[in-house]
């Protein structure tokens, strides 16, 4: 063999091993997802449960917001407070928060209006969500605090489920991102994305103890975050969720998934908003964990299928077309099984709609990854940011403070 042939042969072997690893990741996600998401922890004596401060960062109103927030007033949980953090004093979300507080006078709930800058102090960093939450965080009276994004809808036993997972060695309990059943094809695309591509990696990373964060619903021990410099310390990062989880891991605590998924229930769904968000997250990942930049593209169904069709032809003389078709079919079936497990009930669409949605997602995702590489500027709610390697972020343009989605 010529030296060049050795190199090609070696590369093909590496790629083939990566392909097998991916198959194992898929199977592991299914097995772990089935176990994790169907496992209900039994509640101990109710009085033993710790109090929880729930921080709700709010910007703008959407048609589902009232219902989403109302769920927080009906938790089956003995001790908690709700801290609404509202960025803009002119935002009509204030009225929604106030009307809920009036409707449920027995629930301990407060409103904090304006980020730190509005109160004459300097913002703690560039991250607008942290700037918005900081006053609620400082006022939080319990040892555990939950950061819960505005679009999340919780069941009445979700807080209990999260708290039960917060055992001695655990420093952070998170919910795996998923979505509520909502009408419309784009919401189906979201469900398919979070229940297949995203869910697969999320489950396996969490099973292996790899930091794979999404800050939409996360329960923390306040003492750990205080030891790391307090929430303000994380204002310099845009991927504050990843950095917070890393701070917990660095201090020897574990990060755990709870058994309920984070049910995103935004009232607005559009293909552009969905794709822009995925592009923003891809940019966050690329800047924060550089290796994902190399691995993510080749861990897509179509890209991997094309590469492996040539690799297996070279190694085993298999027909590239037949290999590609079988590869896509197996991936599709495993994804359907995984989605059904994460959904934990009947899917709100037919198998045909799943097929169409899955194909669209698989074709569009590599394009979104390319778009993320093309333009490194990150746009979040009309503000623009640039992240340096390691995650430190600078804002490159400021928008008027009253921007919603
Ligand atoms: C043989 C090695 C295989 C490695 C394959 C790695 C391919 C990664 C592909 C997909 C990534 C899936 C995305 C996971 C969810 C991340 C959610 C997210 O983007 N969140 C951002 C916004 O909330 C947040 O700020 C993210 C920051 C960085 C996250 C870094 C995630 C690393 C994921 C690694 C998964 C490894 C799976 C392990 C397999 C052995
Ligand atoms: O300027 C802002 C933007 C957002 N937010 C709040 O931050 C939360 C998440 O906002 P969005 O829904 O726009 O964004 P995402 O769901 O994509 O956020 C996610 O990705 C980026 C991470 O840093 C976040 O922690 C995670 O929640 C909401 O509760 C929102 O009200 C602010 O408080 N201020």
Tab-separated table of C-alpha atoms and ligand atoms in Angstrom:
chain	number	residue	atom	x	y	z
A	1	UNK	CA	0.000	0.000	0.000
A	2	UNK	CA	1.114	3.557	-0.780
A	3	UNK	CA	1.398	5.981	2.207
A	4	UNK	CA	-1.624	7.923	0.857
A	5	UNK	CA	-3.645	4.711	0.862
A	6	UNK	CA	-2.727	4.074	4.502
A	7	UNK	CA	-3.983	7.566	5.352
A	8	UNK	CA	-7.284	7.034	3.498
A	9	UNK	CA	-7.704	3.585	5.038
A	10	UNK	CA	-7.014	4.956	8.544
A	11	UNK	CA	-9.457	7.835	8.029
A	12	UNK	CA	-12.150	5.426	6.855
A	13	UNK	CA	-11.655	3.257	9.931
A	14	UNK	CA	-11.950	6.328	12.219
A	15	UNK	CA	-15.123	7.431	10.432
A	16	UNK	CA	-16.573	3.926	10.616
A	17	UNK	CA	-15.904	3.769	14.364
A	18	UNK	CA	-17.619	7.182	14.716
A	19	UNK	CA	-20.585	5.775	12.800
A	20	UNK	CA	-20.881	2.818	15.178
A	21	UNK	CA	-20.559	5.193	18.161
A	22	UNK	CA	-23.450	7.210	16.760
A	23	UNK	CA	-25.601	4.090	16.468
A	24	UNK	CA	-24.789	3.264	20.089
A	25	UNK	CA	-25.646	6.856	21.123
A	26	UNK	CA	-29.041	6.434	19.462
A	27	UNK	CA	-29.738	3.164	21.260
A	28	UNK	CA	-28.437	4.508	24.588
A	29	UNK	CA	-30.710	7.564	24.263
A	30	UNK	CA	-33.715	5.294	23.751
A	31	UNK	CA	-32.889	3.033	26.697
A	32	UNK	CA	-31.938	5.880	29.065
A	33	UNK	CA	-34.883	8.043	27.931
A	34	UNK	CA	-37.315	5.187	28.577
A	35	UNK	CA	-35.898	4.624	32.060
A	36	UNK	CA	-35.427	8.256	33.053
A	37	UNK	CA	-38.696	9.700	31.803
A	38	UNK	CA	-40.950	6.978	33.153
A	39	UNK	CA	-39.324	6.892	36.593
A	40	UNK	CA	-41.458	8.572	39.219
A	41	UNK	CA	-39.820	9.322	42.560
A	42	UNK	CA	-42.104	8.905	45.524
A	43	UNK	CA	-42.491	12.030	47.685
A	44	UNK	CA	-41.121	11.946	51.230
A	45	UNK	CA	-42.775	13.691	54.172
A	46	UNK	CA	-44.015	16.946	52.680
A	47	UNK	CA	-42.592	19.042	55.546
A	48	UNK	CA	-39.066	17.819	54.669
A	49	UNK	CA	-39.139	19.386	51.223
A	50	UNK	CA	-36.951	22.506	50.915
A	51	UNK	CA	-38.360	25.892	49.943
A	52	UNK	CA	-37.735	27.028	46.362
A	53	UNK	CA	-37.431	30.543	44.916
A	54	UNK	CA	-38.683	30.575	41.330
A	55	UNK	CA	-37.119	33.273	39.148
A	56	UNK	CA	-39.215	34.109	36.079
A	57	UNK	CA	-37.471	36.420	33.590
A	58	UNK	CA	-40.140	38.095	31.474
A	59	UNK	CA	-39.907	40.152	28.289
A	60	UNK	CA	-43.023	40.769	26.236
A	61	UNK	CA	-46.396	39.054	26.132
A	62	UNK	CA	-47.526	36.139	24.020
A	63	UNK	CA	-50.969	34.537	23.703
A	64	UNK	CA	-50.100	31.599	25.998
A	65	UNK	CA	-48.267	33.572	28.654
A	66	UNK	CA	-51.146	33.949	31.110
A	67	UNK	CA	-51.837	30.194	31.115
A	68	UNK	CA	-48.155	29.373	31.351
A	69	UNK	CA	-47.658	31.644	34.341
A	70	UNK	CA	-50.878	30.629	36.040
A	71	UNK	CA	-49.597	27.055	36.292
A	72	UNK	CA	-46.928	28.332	38.714
A	73	UNK	CA	-49.605	29.412	41.176
A	74	UNK	CA	-51.035	25.904	41.373
A	75	UNK	CA	-48.042	23.767	42.277
A	76	UNK	CA	-48.488	20.897	44.675
A	77	UNK	CA	-45.468	21.959	46.695
A	78	UNK	CA	-45.373	23.143	50.300
A	79	UNK	CA	-43.003	26.140	50.189
A	80	UNK	CA	-42.110	28.337	47.261
A	81	UNK	CA	-42.015	31.936	46.118
A	82	UNK	CA	-42.379	33.342	42.599
A	83	UNK	CA	-40.100	36.227	41.622
A	84	UNK	CA	-41.245	37.840	38.385
A	85	UNK	CA	-38.372	39.768	36.811
A	86	UNK	CA	-39.624	42.175	34.179
A	87	UNK	CA	-37.004	43.898	32.074
A	88	UNK	CA	-38.940	46.866	30.785
A	89	UNK	CA	-41.166	49.047	32.952
A	90	UNK	CA	-43.438	49.759	29.954
A	91	UNK	CA	-43.980	46.073	29.189
A	92	UNK	CA	-47.636	45.014	29.412
A	93	UNK	CA	-46.491	41.712	30.935
A	94	UNK	CA	-46.561	43.637	34.233
A	95	UNK	CA	-50.365	43.589	34.075
A	96	UNK	CA	-50.433	39.820	33.603
A	97	UNK	CA	-48.127	39.285	36.577
A	98	UNK	CA	-50.145	41.701	38.722
A	99	UNK	CA	-53.484	40.130	37.838
A	100	UNK	CA	-52.178	36.679	38.774
A	101	UNK	CA	-50.850	37.962	42.083
A	102	UNK	CA	-54.283	39.436	42.799
A	103	UNK	CA	-56.013	36.214	41.741
A	104	UNK	CA	-53.832	34.060	44.020
A	105	UNK	CA	-53.213	36.148	47.163
A	106	UNK	CA	-52.093	33.086	49.152
A	107	UNK	CA	-49.128	32.446	46.844
A	108	UNK	CA	-45.942	34.295	47.770
A	109	UNK	CA	-45.162	36.237	44.564
A	110	UNK	CA	-43.319	39.507	43.881
A	111	UNK	CA	-42.507	41.636	40.873
A	112	UNK	CA	-39.134	43.232	40.130
A	113	UNK	CA	-39.240	45.739	37.331
A	114	UNK	CA	-36.272	46.885	35.306
A	115	UNK	CA	-32.788	45.513	34.899
A	116	UNK	CA	-30.033	46.823	37.136
A	117	UNK	CA	-29.131	49.662	34.748
A	118	UNK	CA	-32.618	51.136	34.991
A	119	UNK	CA	-32.183	51.429	38.745
A	120	UNK	CA	-29.091	53.598	38.324
A	121	UNK	CA	-26.608	50.756	38.888
A	122	UNK	CA	-24.321	49.318	36.227
A	123	UNK	CA	-25.528	46.123	34.578
A	124	UNK	CA	-23.719	43.054	35.845
A	125	UNK	CA	-22.730	42.006	32.318
A	126	UNK	CA	-23.905	41.752	28.743
A	127	UNK	CA	-26.338	38.885	29.200
A	128	UNK	CA	-29.777	40.537	29.257
A	129	UNK	CA	-31.429	37.571	30.928
A	130	UNK	CA	-28.950	37.718	33.822
A	131	UNK	CA	-29.327	41.511	34.076
A	132	UNK	CA	-33.053	40.997	34.227
A	133	UNK	CA	-32.936	38.219	36.837
A	134	UNK	CA	-30.326	39.657	39.156
A	135	UNK	CA	-32.683	41.580	41.449
A	136	UNK	CA	-34.953	38.574	41.841
A	137	UNK	CA	-31.916	36.398	42.532
A	138	UNK	CA	-30.654	38.769	45.208
A	139	UNK	CA	-34.077	38.794	46.880
A	140	UNK	CA	-34.497	34.993	46.733
A	141	UNK	CA	-35.058	33.732	50.260
A	142	UNK	CA	-34.681	29.965	49.852
A	143	UNK	CA	-31.542	27.826	49.490
A	144	UNK	CA	-32.765	26.419	46.177
A	145	UNK	CA	-33.655	28.603	43.241
A	146	UNK	CA	-35.239	27.707	39.933
A	147	UNK	CA	-34.625	29.666	36.740
A	148	UNK	CA	-37.682	29.111	34.616
A	149	UNK	CA	-38.074	30.805	31.232
A	150	UNK	CA	-41.257	32.614	30.299
A	151	UNK	CA	-42.365	30.074	27.700
A	152	UNK	CA	-42.285	27.098	30.075
A	153	UNK	CA	-45.518	25.521	31.221
A	154	UNK	CA	-45.273	23.226	34.223
A	155	UNK	CA	-47.554	20.542	35.598
A	156	UNK	CA	-48.683	20.778	39.188
A	157	UNK	CA	-46.175	18.110	40.283
A	158	UNK	CA	-43.177	19.336	38.236
A	159	UNK	CA	-41.603	21.392	41.020
A	160	UNK	CA	-41.902	18.365	43.313
A	161	UNK	CA	-40.246	16.164	40.697
A	162	UNK	CA	-37.325	18.573	40.345
A	163	UNK	CA	-36.906	18.962	44.108
A	164	UNK	CA	-36.922	15.188	44.668
A	165	UNK	CA	-34.009	14.839	42.260
A	166	UNK	CA	-31.946	17.393	44.224
A	167	UNK	CA	-30.218	14.914	46.527
A	168	UNK	CA	-27.006	15.410	48.511
A	169	UNK	CA	-24.403	15.129	45.722
A	170	UNK	CA	-26.513	16.909	43.131
A	171	UNK	CA	-25.912	20.618	42.547
A	172	UNK	CA	-28.202	21.222	39.581
A	173	UNK	CA	-31.376	19.565	38.327
A	174	UNK	CA	-32.565	20.401	34.840
A	175	UNK	CA	-35.474	19.546	32.628
A	176	UNK	CA	-34.743	18.282	29.141
A	177	UNK	CA	-36.163	20.747	26.586
A	178	UNK	CA	-39.316	19.580	24.833
A	179	UNK	CA	-42.534	21.269	23.683
A	180	UNK	CA	-46.249	21.184	24.515
A	181	UNK	CA	-48.687	19.778	21.971
A	182	UNK	CA	-49.749	22.792	19.926
A	183	UNK	CA	-51.527	23.090	16.599
A	184	UNK	CA	-49.643	23.988	13.411
A	185	UNK	CA	-46.953	22.357	11.343
A	186	UNK	CA	-44.089	24.484	12.733
A	187	UNK	CA	-44.900	23.370	16.271
A	188	UNK	CA	-44.732	19.784	14.961
A	189	UNK	CA	-41.300	20.537	13.505
A	190	UNK	CA	-40.219	21.826	16.923
A	191	UNK	CA	-41.529	18.719	18.634
A	192	UNK	CA	-39.747	16.475	16.152
A	193	UNK	CA	-36.497	18.422	16.571
A	194	UNK	CA	-36.512	18.380	20.387
A	195	UNK	CA	-37.647	14.754	20.484
A	196	UNK	CA	-35.089	13.410	18.015
A	197	UNK	CA	-31.875	15.223	17.101
A	198	UNK	CA	-31.736	17.398	20.223
A	199	UNK	CA	-33.213	14.855	22.638
A	200	UNK	CA	-30.797	12.134	21.572
A	201	UNK	CA	-27.683	14.175	22.370
A	202	UNK	CA	-29.222	15.714	25.473
A	203	UNK	CA	-30.090	12.376	27.025
A	204	UNK	CA	-26.765	10.744	26.244
A	205	UNK	CA	-24.672	13.736	27.341
A	206	UNK	CA	-26.550	13.831	30.649
A	207	UNK	CA	-26.235	10.079	31.093
A	208	UNK	CA	-22.460	10.353	30.594
A	209	UNK	CA	-22.153	13.413	32.856
A	210	UNK	CA	-21.143	15.686	29.949
A	211	UNK	CA	-22.199	19.305	30.418
A	212	UNK	CA	-25.043	19.793	27.976
A	213	UNK	CA	-27.081	22.700	29.216
A	214	UNK	CA	-30.157	24.558	28.301
A	215	UNK	CA	-31.098	27.265	30.769
A	216	UNK	CA	-34.847	27.167	30.295
A	217	UNK	CA	-35.711	25.209	33.452
A	218	UNK	CA	-32.951	24.653	35.967
A	219	UNK	CA	-32.925	24.200	39.720
A	220	UNK	CA	-29.767	25.289	41.558
A	221	UNK	CA	-28.315	25.213	45.029
A	222	UNK	CA	-27.745	28.888	45.802
A	223	UNK	CA	-24.637	28.251	47.934
A	224	UNK	CA	-22.786	26.736	44.946
A	225	UNK	CA	-23.598	29.661	42.677
A	226	UNK	CA	-22.649	32.097	45.457
A	227	UNK	CA	-19.325	30.298	45.853
A	228	UNK	CA	-18.769	30.728	42.116
A	229	UNK	CA	-19.277	34.505	42.390
A	230	UNK	CA	-23.065	34.739	42.412
A	231	UNK	CA	-25.346	34.987	39.404
A	232	UNK	CA	-23.751	38.349	38.508
A	233	UNK	CA	-20.487	36.560	37.714
A	234	UNK	CA	-22.194	34.834	34.779
A	235	UNK	CA	-23.431	38.075	33.202
A	236	UNK	CA	-20.340	38.207	31.010
A	237	UNK	CA	-21.364	35.040	29.161
A	238	UNK	CA	-24.192	34.688	26.689
A	239	UNK	CA	-24.207	30.904	27.196
A	240	UNK	CA	-24.711	31.507	30.918
A	241	UNK	CA	-26.587	28.210	31.232
A	242	UNK	CA	-23.554	26.171	30.173
A	243	UNK	CA	-21.223	28.217	32.406
A	244	UNK	CA	-23.510	27.851	35.434
A	245	UNK	CA	-23.653	24.086	34.962
A	246	UNK	CA	-19.862	23.977	34.556
A	247	UNK	CA	-19.427	25.901	37.821
A	248	UNK	CA	-21.540	23.249	39.551
A	249	UNK	CA	-19.531	20.369	38.016
A	250	UNK	CA	-16.216	22.086	38.844
A	251	UNK	CA	-17.181	22.100	42.515
A	252	UNK	CA	-17.644	18.344	42.565
A	253	UNK	CA	-21.417	18.245	42.357
A	254	UNK	CA	-23.399	16.341	39.749
A	255	UNK	CA	-25.873	17.684	37.227
A	256	UNK	CA	-29.030	15.625	36.823
A	257	UNK	CA	-32.034	15.434	34.552
A	258	UNK	CA	-35.380	15.177	36.278
A	259	UNK	CA	-38.081	12.862	34.962
A	260	UNK	CA	-40.315	15.508	33.381
A	261	UNK	CA	-39.418	17.390	30.220
A	262	UNK	CA	-39.434	21.202	29.989
A	263	UNK	CA	-42.641	21.939	28.131
A	264	UNK	CA	-42.076	25.038	26.019
A	265	UNK	CA	-45.404	26.575	25.183
A	266	UNK	CA	-44.756	29.819	23.385
A	267	UNK	CA	-47.890	31.239	21.764
A	268	UNK	CA	-45.956	32.312	18.685
A	269	UNK	CA	-44.569	29.741	16.307
A	270	UNK	CA	-42.953	30.583	13.010
A	271	UNK	CA	-40.363	28.801	10.943
A	272	UNK	CA	-38.092	31.845	10.959
A	273	UNK	CA	-38.206	32.204	14.762
A	274	UNK	CA	-37.582	28.467	15.205
A	275	UNK	CA	-34.648	28.422	12.788
A	276	UNK	CA	-33.157	31.690	14.085
A	277	UNK	CA	-33.175	30.230	17.577
A	278	UNK	CA	-31.422	27.045	16.429
A	279	UNK	CA	-28.829	29.148	14.614
A	280	UNK	CA	-28.284	31.235	17.765
A	281	UNK	CA	-27.848	28.091	19.873
A	282	UNK	CA	-25.418	26.613	17.327
A	283	UNK	CA	-23.334	29.788	17.535
A	284	UNK	CA	-23.402	29.563	21.335
A	285	UNK	CA	-22.218	25.953	21.192
A	286	UNK	CA	-19.492	26.642	18.642
A	287	UNK	CA	-18.073	29.482	20.719
A	288	UNK	CA	-18.429	27.686	24.046
A	289	UNK	CA	-17.483	24.081	23.276
A	290	UNK	CA	-15.301	24.234	20.189
A	291	UNK	CA	-15.368	20.466	19.556
A	292	UNK	CA	-19.076	20.572	18.737
A	293	UNK	CA	-18.136	22.700	15.720
A	294	UNK	CA	-16.330	19.693	14.198
A	295	UNK	CA	-18.534	16.885	15.434
A	296	UNK	CA	-21.970	18.387	14.971
A	297	UNK	CA	-21.956	18.550	11.145
A	298	UNK	CA	-20.865	14.933	10.737
A	299	UNK	CA	-23.374	13.725	13.307
A	300	UNK	CA	-26.304	14.711	11.059
A	301	UNK	CA	-28.251	11.916	9.399
A	302	UNK	CA	-27.781	13.014	5.793
A	303	UNK	CA	-24.191	14.241	6.068
A	304	UNK	CA	-23.177	11.091	7.926
A	305	UNK	CA	-25.069	8.903	5.462
A	306	UNK	CA	-23.274	10.453	2.494
A	307	UNK	CA	-19.847	10.191	4.094
A	308	UNK	CA	-20.420	6.614	5.265
A	309	UNK	CA	-21.770	5.517	1.880
A	310	UNK	CA	-18.329	6.229	0.417
A	311	UNK	CA	-16.472	4.885	3.443
A	312	UNK	CA	-18.317	1.547	3.406
A	313	UNK	CA	-17.861	1.238	-0.330
A	314	UNK	CA	-14.121	1.747	0.153
A	315	UNK	CA	-13.872	-0.610	3.136
A	316	UNK	CA	-16.395	-3.335	2.275
A	317	UNK	CA	-17.413	-2.654	-1.344
A	318	UNK	CA	-21.034	-2.100	-0.245
A	319	UNK	CA	-23.356	-0.338	-2.652
A	320	UNK	CA	-23.363	3.381	-1.646
A	321	UNK	CA	-26.997	3.888	-2.671
A	322	UNK	CA	-28.290	0.859	-0.764
A	323	UNK	CA	-26.173	1.788	2.266
A	324	UNK	CA	-27.486	5.371	2.253
A	325	UNK	CA	-31.140	4.258	1.999
A	326	UNK	CA	-30.820	1.686	4.803
A	327	UNK	CA	-28.905	4.175	6.975
A	328	UNK	CA	-31.632	6.837	6.592
A	329	UNK	CA	-34.383	4.276	7.249
A	330	UNK	CA	-32.756	2.981	10.444
A	331	UNK	CA	-32.074	6.536	11.697
A	332	UNK	CA	-35.678	7.477	10.938
A	333	UNK	CA	-37.089	4.471	12.823
A	334	UNK	CA	-34.825	5.031	15.850
A	335	UNK	CA	-35.860	8.707	15.875
A	336	UNK	CA	-39.535	7.748	15.808
A	337	UNK	CA	-39.049	5.385	18.757
A	338	UNK	CA	-37.120	8.064	20.679
A	339	UNK	CA	-39.734	10.748	20.016
A	340	UNK	CA	-42.529	8.425	21.176
A	341	UNK	CA	-40.619	7.747	24.388
A	342	UNK	CA	-39.982	11.443	25.080
A	343	UNK	CA	-43.601	12.319	24.274
A	344	UNK	CA	-44.861	9.708	26.776
A	345	UNK	CA	-48.244	9.454	25.108
A	346	UNK	CA	-49.839	9.720	21.679
A	347	UNK	CA	-48.159	12.127	19.256
A	348	UNK	CA	-50.286	15.078	18.096
A	349	UNK	CA	-49.590	14.260	14.429
A	350	UNK	CA	-49.797	11.306	12.067
A	351	UNK	CA	-46.908	9.091	11.001
A	352	UNK	CA	-47.018	10.749	7.582
A	353	UNK	CA	-46.690	14.213	9.162
A	354	UNK	CA	-43.784	12.879	11.211
A	355	UNK	CA	-42.122	11.655	8.003
A	356	UNK	CA	-42.514	15.033	6.281
A	357	UNK	CA	-41.416	16.994	9.378
A	358	UNK	CA	-38.449	14.712	9.981
A	359	UNK	CA	-37.240	15.006	6.380
A	360	UNK	CA	-37.599	18.806	6.491
A	361	UNK	CA	-35.673	19.017	9.771
A	362	UNK	CA	-32.916	16.721	8.551
A	363	UNK	CA	-32.497	18.681	5.320
A	364	UNK	CA	-32.642	22.098	6.948
A	365	UNK	CA	-30.366	21.404	9.944
A	366	UNK	CA	-27.076	21.205	7.979
A	367	UNK	CA	-28.096	24.456	6.272
A	368	UNK	CA	-28.693	26.091	9.672
A	369	UNK	CA	-25.279	24.901	10.880
A	370	UNK	CA	-23.675	26.482	7.756
A	371	UNK	CA	-25.592	29.720	8.359
A	372	UNK	CA	-24.322	29.757	11.946
A	373	UNK	CA	-20.738	29.524	10.672
A	374	UNK	CA	-21.302	32.144	8.010
A	375	UNK	CA	-22.212	34.950	10.409
A	376	UNK	CA	-20.665	34.836	13.896
A	377	UNK	CA	-22.777	37.729	15.226
A	378	UNK	CA	-25.482	36.454	17.576
A	379	UNK	CA	-28.859	38.170	17.502
A	380	UNK	CA	-31.058	37.701	20.584
A	381	UNK	CA	-34.308	39.633	20.858
A	382	UNK	CA	-32.959	42.337	18.492
A	383	UNK	CA	-29.695	42.830	20.351
A	384	UNK	CA	-26.465	41.718	18.753
A	385	UNK	CA	-23.527	40.039	20.443
A	386	UNK	CA	-20.142	38.626	19.628
A	387	UNK	CA	-18.659	35.771	21.646
A	388	UNK	CA	-14.931	35.225	21.985
A	389	UNK	CA	-13.475	31.737	22.419
A	390	UNK	CA	-14.222	30.648	25.944
A	391	UNK	CA	-17.567	32.371	26.039
A	392	UNK	CA	-16.828	35.984	27.092
A	393	UNK	CA	-19.321	38.110	25.198
A	394	UNK	CA	-19.490	41.715	24.036
A	395	UNK	CA	-22.599	43.464	22.827
A	396	UNK	CA	-22.056	44.958	19.387
A	397	UNK	CA	-25.279	46.886	19.045
A	398	UNK	CA	-27.795	47.967	21.589
A	399	UNK	CA	-31.457	48.000	20.811
A	400	UNK	CA	-34.104	49.983	22.648
A	401	UNK	CA	-34.826	48.135	25.902
A	402	UNK	CA	-38.451	47.389	25.037
A	403	UNK	CA	-37.756	44.686	22.461
A	404	UNK	CA	-39.726	41.498	22.529
A	405	UNK	CA	-39.429	38.501	20.189
B	1	LIG	C1	-17.739	10.577	19.497
B	1	LIG	C2	-18.088	11.944	19.969
B	1	LIG	C3	-19.404	12.375	19.472
B	1	LIG	C4	-19.671	13.806	19.828
B	1	LIG	C5	-20.841	14.271	19.094
B	1	LIG	C6	-21.111	15.706	19.420
B	1	LIG	C7	-22.090	16.192	18.450
B	1	LIG	C8	-22.915	17.285	19.019
B	1	LIG	C9	-24.169	17.293	18.274
B	1	LIG	C10	-25.252	17.891	18.643
B	1	LIG	C11	-25.330	18.769	19.815
B	1	LIG	C12	-26.710	18.652	20.324
B	1	LIG	C13	-27.071	19.824	21.105
B	1	LIG	C14	-27.208	19.584	22.524
B	1	LIG	C15	-28.031	20.621	23.194
B	1	LIG	C16	-27.362	21.898	23.447
B	1	LIG	C17	-28.386	22.937	23.711
B	1	LIG	C18	-27.831	24.308	23.459
B	1	LIG	O1	-27.377	24.601	22.400
B	1	LIG	N1	-27.881	25.157	24.494
B	1	LIG	C19	-27.383	26.508	24.436
B	1	LIG	C20	-28.530	27.485	24.671
B	1	LIG	O2	-29.260	27.179	25.793
B	1	LIG	C21	-26.335	26.620	25.522
B	1	LIG	O3	-25.958	27.930	25.741
B	1	LIG	C22	-25.220	25.687	25.117
B	1	LIG	C23	-23.992	25.697	25.374
B	1	LIG	C24	-23.001	24.631	25.009
B	1	LIG	C25	-23.555	23.222	24.979
B	1	LIG	C26	-22.530	22.197	24.639
B	1	LIG	C27	-23.188	20.900	24.338
B	1	LIG	C28	-22.243	19.791	24.093
B	1	LIG	C29	-23.027	18.591	23.680
B	1	LIG	C30	-22.197	17.401	23.574
B	1	LIG	C31	-23.012	16.186	23.328
B	1	LIG	C32	-22.122	15.014	23.445
B	1	LIG	C33	-22.806	13.732	23.359
B	1	LIG	C34	-21.844	12.670	23.809
B	1	LIG	C35	-21.690	11.563	22.936
B	1	LIG	C36	-20.595	10.621	23.261
B	2	LIG	O1	-33.295	40.342	26.702
B	2	LIG	C1	-33.778	39.338	27.215
B	2	LIG	C2	-33.983	38.139	26.509
B	2	LIG	C3	-34.563	37.080	27.136
B	2	LIG	N1	-34.918	37.155	28.434
B	2	LIG	C4	-35.576	36.017	29.082
B	2	LIG	O2	-34.783	34.849	28.877
B	2	LIG	C5	-35.612	33.733	28.700
B	2	LIG	C6	-35.237	32.979	27.421
B	2	LIG	O3	-35.403	33.827	26.335
B	2	LIG	P1	-35.743	33.302	24.867
B	2	LIG	O4	-36.973	32.518	24.948
B	2	LIG	O5	-35.676	34.463	23.961
B	2	LIG	O6	-34.486	32.442	24.473
B	2	LIG	P2	-34.152	30.886	24.495
B	2	LIG	O7	-35.276	30.047	24.887
B	2	LIG	O8	-33.506	30.564	23.232
B	2	LIG	O9	-33.109	30.922	25.693
B	2	LIG	C7	-32.209	29.902	25.966
B	2	LIG	O10	-31.046	30.043	25.203
B	2	LIG	C8	-30.059	30.922	25.595
B	2	LIG	C9	-29.673	30.702	27.011
B	2	LIG	O11	-28.699	31.624	27.384
B	2	LIG	C10	-30.873	30.796	27.880
B	2	LIG	O12	-30.561	30.547	29.228
B	2	LIG	C11	-31.895	29.843	27.465
B	2	LIG	O13	-33.013	30.065	28.257
B	2	LIG	C12	-37.064	34.224	28.699
B	2	LIG	O14	-37.652	33.974	29.930
B	2	LIG	C13	-36.926	35.705	28.452
B	2	LIG	O15	-37.961	36.465	29.030
B	2	LIG	C14	-34.706	38.309	29.175
B	2	LIG	O16	-35.023	38.367	30.357
B	2	LIG	N2	-34.132	39.362	28.542
